[in-house]
Amino acid sequence: MRFGLLGPLAVWTSDGHPVRVPEPKVRALLAALLVHEGRVVSADRLVEDLWGERQPGNPLNALQTKVSQLRGTLGRDVVLRAAPGYRIRAGSVDVEEFRALTARARAAGDPRERAELFASALALWRGPALADFADEPFAAPSIQRLEEERLAAQEDWADARLALGEHGAVIGELGGLVARHPLRERLRALHIRALYRAGRQSEALAGYTELRDRLADELGLDPGPELAALHQAVLEQAPGLSPPKSNLPAAIGELIGRDEAVRAVRARLGESRLVTLIGPGGVGKTRLGVEVARRLGDSFADGVWLLEFAGMDRQAACPPDEWVVAAIAATLGVREEPTPGPRPDLPDRLAEALRHKEILLIADNCEHLVGQIADVMGRVLRRAPGVRVLATSQEPLGLSGEVLWPVPPLEVPGRSSDLAAAREFSAIRLFETRAGITVDEDTAPVVAEICRRLDGIPLALELAATKVRVLGVHQLLNRLGDRFRLLAGGPRDAPARQRTLRAMIDWSWELLGEPERVLLRRLAIHAESCSLEAAEAVSGDGADVLELLSGLVDRSLVVSQTRGGAEPRYRLLESVAAYALERVHEAGEFDELRLRHAHYYVDLAERAAPRLNGHDQRQWLDLLDAETPNMRAALETAVQQGDSGLAQRLVTALSWYWFLRGRLGEASRSLRLAGGSPATRAWLTGIAVLEGQRPDLGVLDAAEELEDSRALWFLGYCMSTVGDMQTGERMTLLALKRFEETGDQWGIAAATTDRVSQQMHKGEFADAKELANRIARMFADLGDRWGQLQASFTLGTLAEISGDYERAAALHREGLRMAEELSLWPEASYQLSWLGRIALLTKDFVRARDFHERARRLGVEQNFPPAEMYAVTGLALGARREGDFDEAEEHLHRVLAWHRDVGYQEAGALALAELGFIEEQRGNASSARRLHEQGLALARRTGDPRAIALALEGLAGVHALAGELSRAARLLGAADAARRSVGMPLPAAERGDVDRISAAVGPGYAADFEWGKGASLADLGFDA
């Protein structure tokens, strides 16, 4: 229980409910016990205190009766028997709280902190001490002692406020105290100082004269030396008596991460007379504003003054507009002077008083009284040209000429930052400083994630840092899911709104009307951010969402973000979102909103899917990028609700998007989650093949039964990409037939693209070139940049094969530009590899390695193994040509292993040929023969004449190494014929191996070469 003596006797329960103590003598007994502050009071003394000389017949029995009554009210564990009497065991007493607060205040160094603590202590007083026992002798000593303590605290409070420049506000309060205690010298000295600082020197001198005369008349004394010295200083107008030019609080610690912000705000104040720092609660607006003011202090002749408005909206003593202007006037020492005629209102008197001042006002925490503060500041700025205002608020003041400066959160590191880089970020530095730690390799990623989860908001980081000593950073991160319970118990000297994370957001929530609260909580159902359309569809319910959203943005509760020419997106800081979700659950809306959210985003995905194939491709790719978190949340909802149809609609609509963005892992996981419709299984099988997994043979066997033509086409595309041309061609031809029947122009172009690669694989280059030019025109008409990339890729490949390296490089550079423009990173990887191949052919090995390494990194980053392996093959080609056989061998074995893992070893013919050449160049004829024979077997299975020619060239090298020169010449002739059969003889730049082997054979075997040109593989001794 809690007991009160600072006013009428009172008792409260631990949760603040009053407890009624009946019957005057029982209340007197309680008071008599409490004034002894927990000490034992003898029974005889209690009898004397309660009855004095008019004691009952059996006083001890009467006392016992009163004790029993008191125990019945408070409990036996509160009123205790202790020889020779009784004592009270109080949970807390307001007197103890008062003394603790005043002790802390007197120990504080900052006058602002002292003033706040004394104010809190004096607020405990509810009237005269023990007012209902003022005439009781037992209470008199305690009442006298407590009233003296109260008066001393009032003096100390006034002294602290004078140090803050609040002389105007304390004059009236001190005047009332002086009237009640006219001979108290310290009180009189404080009053004299306040009068003098307010420009009322004559009244200050009159106050001294009155005290001196009363002391002489009533006590025969003179004023003490301190008061006499003050009187002399007033007469001399000593500089030390002048009021301070600032009431800014003393700096406590470094303001971390705000140097650039301070410079920027100072610059704005140099250009504008009204600058408002806006931002969410806890972002550090006040500290930034005070630091700017502190650094500008010498620039204003009449100083810089902090006007604090936090909590003022709760004052009930007068209307808010009157309270605001009265508080400003009190802080600045502006008083009401008697004037003839109509009396101007206080805002105009304030403006007039500041007309000739050069002063900076920091209007802090304006959001709860923004209208009233704006009215006063507007008048002041219009009539006092030397005044500048730096306001802090969660929303603008809305005045002409106002410059808004959004205070950003502290910078947080990305997930890829290393230790050295992470420690450069201001959020990390603040956390380290407040937690008293230094992050290392182990803790840096954890602290970085804490900073990200708390959005870099300084107050949230400081609250989190206080928990590190108990939890450590790993446990702290694990518990952030319950952040409102975790981040409580901030500094005792902080305002209540800054002691817990919940209180910080409560402060902002209370600003809102009911429609704004409804929208804010519903916005939390969106993942990360949403568009205006989504907010209206999911969260609106017919409300004017745009107007409400604008208000929430103005109040810094919603962040508006615009990138490039895209539509704005709206997001909540993570802590605000967590708070709003709690409100959603309180309102019972969670399940309904989740379903509404899921249906909206499934519909959006289905609207987007066909638009990914046309002129608006980039716009819709960007939109789906932004909506990815919401799409994931929608899928999670559909799966949790058991709505497989909704889930399958979503993943089918998004599969092509995931492929374009190279998000194979996400596509695979999402397709599995959604369940196994034929279309989703087809998409999943294609994605799995690209990831390096073996295909689902059941899906391949049933491909013809697929109703979804695009899923069928995609499956064929993926099979062709990893080298299974036979399976891929079967599906491509079926899909192409369906597309032609339905008039699906994009499908026709896409399937024709695959036909180009399939025909090139069979050596049908003339047809391939004609089709490549056709698809280039088709995709240009459709506006599909991905399709144009495919056309550019095939035309560049054909140019390279024919030896037109300049054209090939130009086409691949254009392809790379398109891929980067659309952020199609898997395609960009392929284009880089082709540029690397061209550099190899022109013997620019340094650029070739750079292109291939960039391509490899992109393939890895995008988790797109086909592109990675294509780049690794290029690195192997370059390493062999530079003579680094070991590196080349390592790369080639990786490529072969991948082809083996995905089940398409036929695609490894090139790798086997390269390994065979390495062994031949090392002089290992037997191992070279084995490798080239394996390569020839693969090439014969695929039917690719160029691959067959490459294997024959390799075997020619083996026979030349063994001295079998006639056989080598015949194999070279057969290889040349195979290449010419498809119209693609080896260009000069690609003849390195053939020229080397031909030189080893020598010029005397031309007849064998010619014989080989007309020979079949059977003629050459290879099994049919």
PDB file of N, CA, C and O in Angstrom, residues 891-912:
ATOM      1  N   HIS A 891      38.615 -26.103 -63.531  1.00  0.00           N
ATOM      2  CA  HIS A 891      37.332 -25.556 -63.997  1.00  0.00           C
ATOM      3  C   HIS A 891      36.558 -26.596 -64.795  1.00  0.00           C
ATOM      4  O   HIS A 891      35.335 -26.756 -64.615  1.00  0.00           O
ATOM      5  N   LEU A 892      37.217 -27.308 -65.673  1.00  0.00           N
ATOM      6  CA  LEU A 892      36.535 -28.244 -66.554  1.00  0.00           C
ATOM      7  C   LEU A 892      35.934 -29.417 -65.783  1.00  0.00           C
ATOM      8  O   LEU A 892      34.841 -29.894 -66.119  1.00  0.00           O
ATOM      9  N   HIS A 893      36.638 -29.880 -64.772  1.00  0.00           N
ATOM     10  CA  HIS A 893      36.074 -30.969 -63.954  1.00  0.00           C
ATOM     11  C   HIS A 893      34.820 -30.500 -63.212  1.00  0.00           C
ATOM     12  O   HIS A 893      33.891 -31.284 -63.015  1.00  0.00           O
ATOM     13  N   ARG A 894      34.792 -29.218 -62.810  1.00  0.00           N
ATOM     14  CA  ARG A 894      33.571 -28.671 -62.178  1.00  0.00           C
ATOM     15  C   ARG A 894      32.410 -28.715 -63.159  1.00  0.00           C
ATOM     16  O   ARG A 894      31.278 -29.073 -62.797  1.00  0.00           O
ATOM     17  N   VAL A 895      32.677 -28.311 -64.404  1.00  0.00           N
ATOM     18  CA  VAL A 895      31.612 -28.282 -65.409  1.00  0.00           C
ATOM     19  C   VAL A 895      31.097 -29.692 -65.681  1.00  0.00           C
ATOM     20  O   VAL A 895      29.878 -29.938 -65.737  1.00  0.00           O
ATOM     21  N   LEU A 896      32.013 -30.653 -65.839  1.00  0.00           N
ATOM     22  CA  LEU A 896      31.590 -32.039 -66.090  1.00  0.00           C
ATOM     23  C   LEU A 896      30.775 -32.594 -64.925  1.00  0.00           C
ATOM     24  O   LEU A 896      29.777 -33.300 -65.127  1.00  0.00           O
ATOM     25  N   ALA A 897      31.204 -32.273 -63.713  1.00  0.00           N
ATOM     26  CA  ALA A 897      30.474 -32.764 -62.543  1.00  0.00           C
ATOM     27  C   ALA A 897      29.059 -32.205 -62.531  1.00  0.00           C
ATOM     28  O   ALA A 897      28.093 -32.921 -62.188  1.00  0.00           O
ATOM     29  N   TRP A 898      28.919 -30.951 -62.909  1.00  0.00           N
ATOM     30  CA  TRP A 898      27.574 -30.354 -62.926  1.00  0.00           C
ATOM     31  C   TRP A 898      26.698 -31.026 -63.975  1.00  0.00           C
ATOM     32  O   TRP A 898      25.544 -31.365 -63.702  1.00  0.00           O
ATOM     33  N   HIS A 899      27.246 -31.224 -65.175  1.00  0.00           N
ATOM     34  CA  HIS A 899      26.466 -31.906 -66.210  1.00  0.00           C
ATOM     35  C   HIS A 899      26.079 -33.317 -65.762  1.00  0.00           C
ATOM     36  O   HIS A 899      24.964 -33.775 -66.032  1.00  0.00           O
ATOM     37  N   ARG A 900      26.984 -33.983 -65.065  1.00  0.00           N
ATOM     38  CA  ARG A 900      26.683 -35.329 -64.573  1.00  0.00           C
ATOM     39  C   ARG A 900      25.568 -35.276 -63.531  1.00  0.00           C
ATOM     40  O   ARG A 900      24.664 -36.097 -63.536  1.00  0.00           O
ATOM     41  N   ASP A 901      25.621 -34.243 -62.659  1.00  0.00           N
ATOM     42  CA  ASP A 901      24.611 -34.136 -61.598  1.00  0.00           C
ATOM     43  C   ASP A 901      23.222 -33.884 -62.159  1.00  0.00           C
ATOM     44  O   ASP A 901      22.223 -34.373 -61.628  1.00  0.00           O
ATOM     45  N   VAL A 902      23.147 -33.074 -63.229  1.00  0.00           N
ATOM     46  CA  VAL A 902      21.820 -32.777 -63.773  1.00  0.00           C
ATOM     47  C   VAL A 902      21.353 -33.841 -64.759  1.00  0.00           C
ATOM     48  O   VAL A 902      20.223 -33.780 -65.249  1.00  0.00           O
ATOM     49  N   GLY A 903      22.245 -34.814 -65.068  1.00  0.00           N
ATOM     50  CA  GLY A 903      21.829 -35.937 -65.898  1.00  0.00           C
ATOM     51  C   GLY A 903      21.946 -35.704 -67.385  1.00  0.00           C
ATOM     52  O   GLY A 903      21.339 -36.441 -68.171  1.00  0.00           O
ATOM     53  N   TYR A 904      22.703 -34.692 -67.816  1.00  0.00           N
ATOM     54  CA  TYR A 904      22.854 -34.417 -69.244  1.00  0.00           C
ATOM     55  C   TYR A 904      24.331 -34.378 -69.593  1.00  0.00           C
ATOM     56  O   TYR A 904      24.897 -33.331 -69.886  1.00  0.00           O
ATOM     57  N   GLN A 905      24.962 -35.553 -69.571  1.00  0.00           N
ATOM     58  CA  GLN A 905      26.395 -35.605 -69.835  1.00  0.00           C
ATOM     59  C   GLN A 905      26.701 -35.292 -71.291  1.00  0.00           C
ATOM     60  O   GLN A 905      27.838 -34.931 -71.631  1.00  0.00           O
ATOM     61  N   GLU A 906      25.691 -35.395 -72.176  1.00  0.00           N
ATOM     62  CA  GLU A 906      25.928 -35.068 -73.581  1.00  0.00           C
ATOM     63  C   GLU A 906      26.415 -33.640 -73.741  1.00  0.00           C
ATOM     64  O   GLU A 906      27.134 -33.309 -74.689  1.00  0.00           O
ATOM     65  N   ALA A 907      26.013 -32.761 -72.820  1.00  0.00           N
ATOM     66  CA  ALA A 907      26.419 -31.360 -72.907  1.00  0.00           C
ATOM     67  C   ALA A 907      27.880 -31.168 -72.523  1.00  0.00           C
ATOM     68  O   ALA A 907      28.403 -30.058 -72.609  1.00  0.00           O
ATOM     69  N   GLY A 908      28.550 -32.249 -72.095  1.00  0.00           N
ATOM     70  CA  GLY A 908      29.937 -32.128 -71.663  1.00  0.00           C
ATOM     71  C   GLY A 908      30.958 -32.362 -72.744  1.00  0.00           C
ATOM     72  O   GLY A 908      32.159 -32.481 -72.456  1.00  0.00           O
ATOM     73  N   ALA A 909      30.537 -32.397 -74.024  1.00  0.00           N
ATOM     74  CA  ALA A 909      31.477 -32.696 -75.098  1.00  0.00           C
ATOM     75  C   ALA A 909      32.608 -31.680 -75.171  1.00  0.00           C
ATOM     76  O   ALA A 909      33.780 -32.035 -75.363  1.00  0.00           O
ATOM     77  N   LEU A 910      32.280 -30.396 -75.010  1.00  0.00           N
ATOM     78  CA  LEU A 910      33.318 -29.362 -75.079  1.00  0.00           C
ATOM     79  C   LEU A 910      34.322 -29.523 -73.942  1.00  0.00           C
ATOM     80  O   LEU A 910      35.542 -29.426 -74.153  1.00  0.00           O
ATOM     81  N   ALA A 911      33.827 -29.786 -72.737  1.00  0.00           N
ATOM     82  CA  ALA A 911      34.721 -29.934 -71.591  1.00  0.00           C
ATOM     83  C   ALA A 911      35.661 -31.121 -71.780  1.00  0.00           C
ATOM     84  O   ALA A 911      36.859 -31.053 -71.475  1.00  0.00           O
ATOM     85  N   LEU A 912      35.120 -32.228 -72.321  1.00  0.00           N
ATOM     86  CA  LEU A 912      35.971 -33.400 -72.554  1.00  0.00           C
ATOM     87  C   LEU A 912      37.035 -33.094 -73.610  1.00  0.00           C
ATOM     88  O   LEU A 912      38.195 -33.523 -73.489  1.00  0.00           O
TER      89      LEU A 912
END
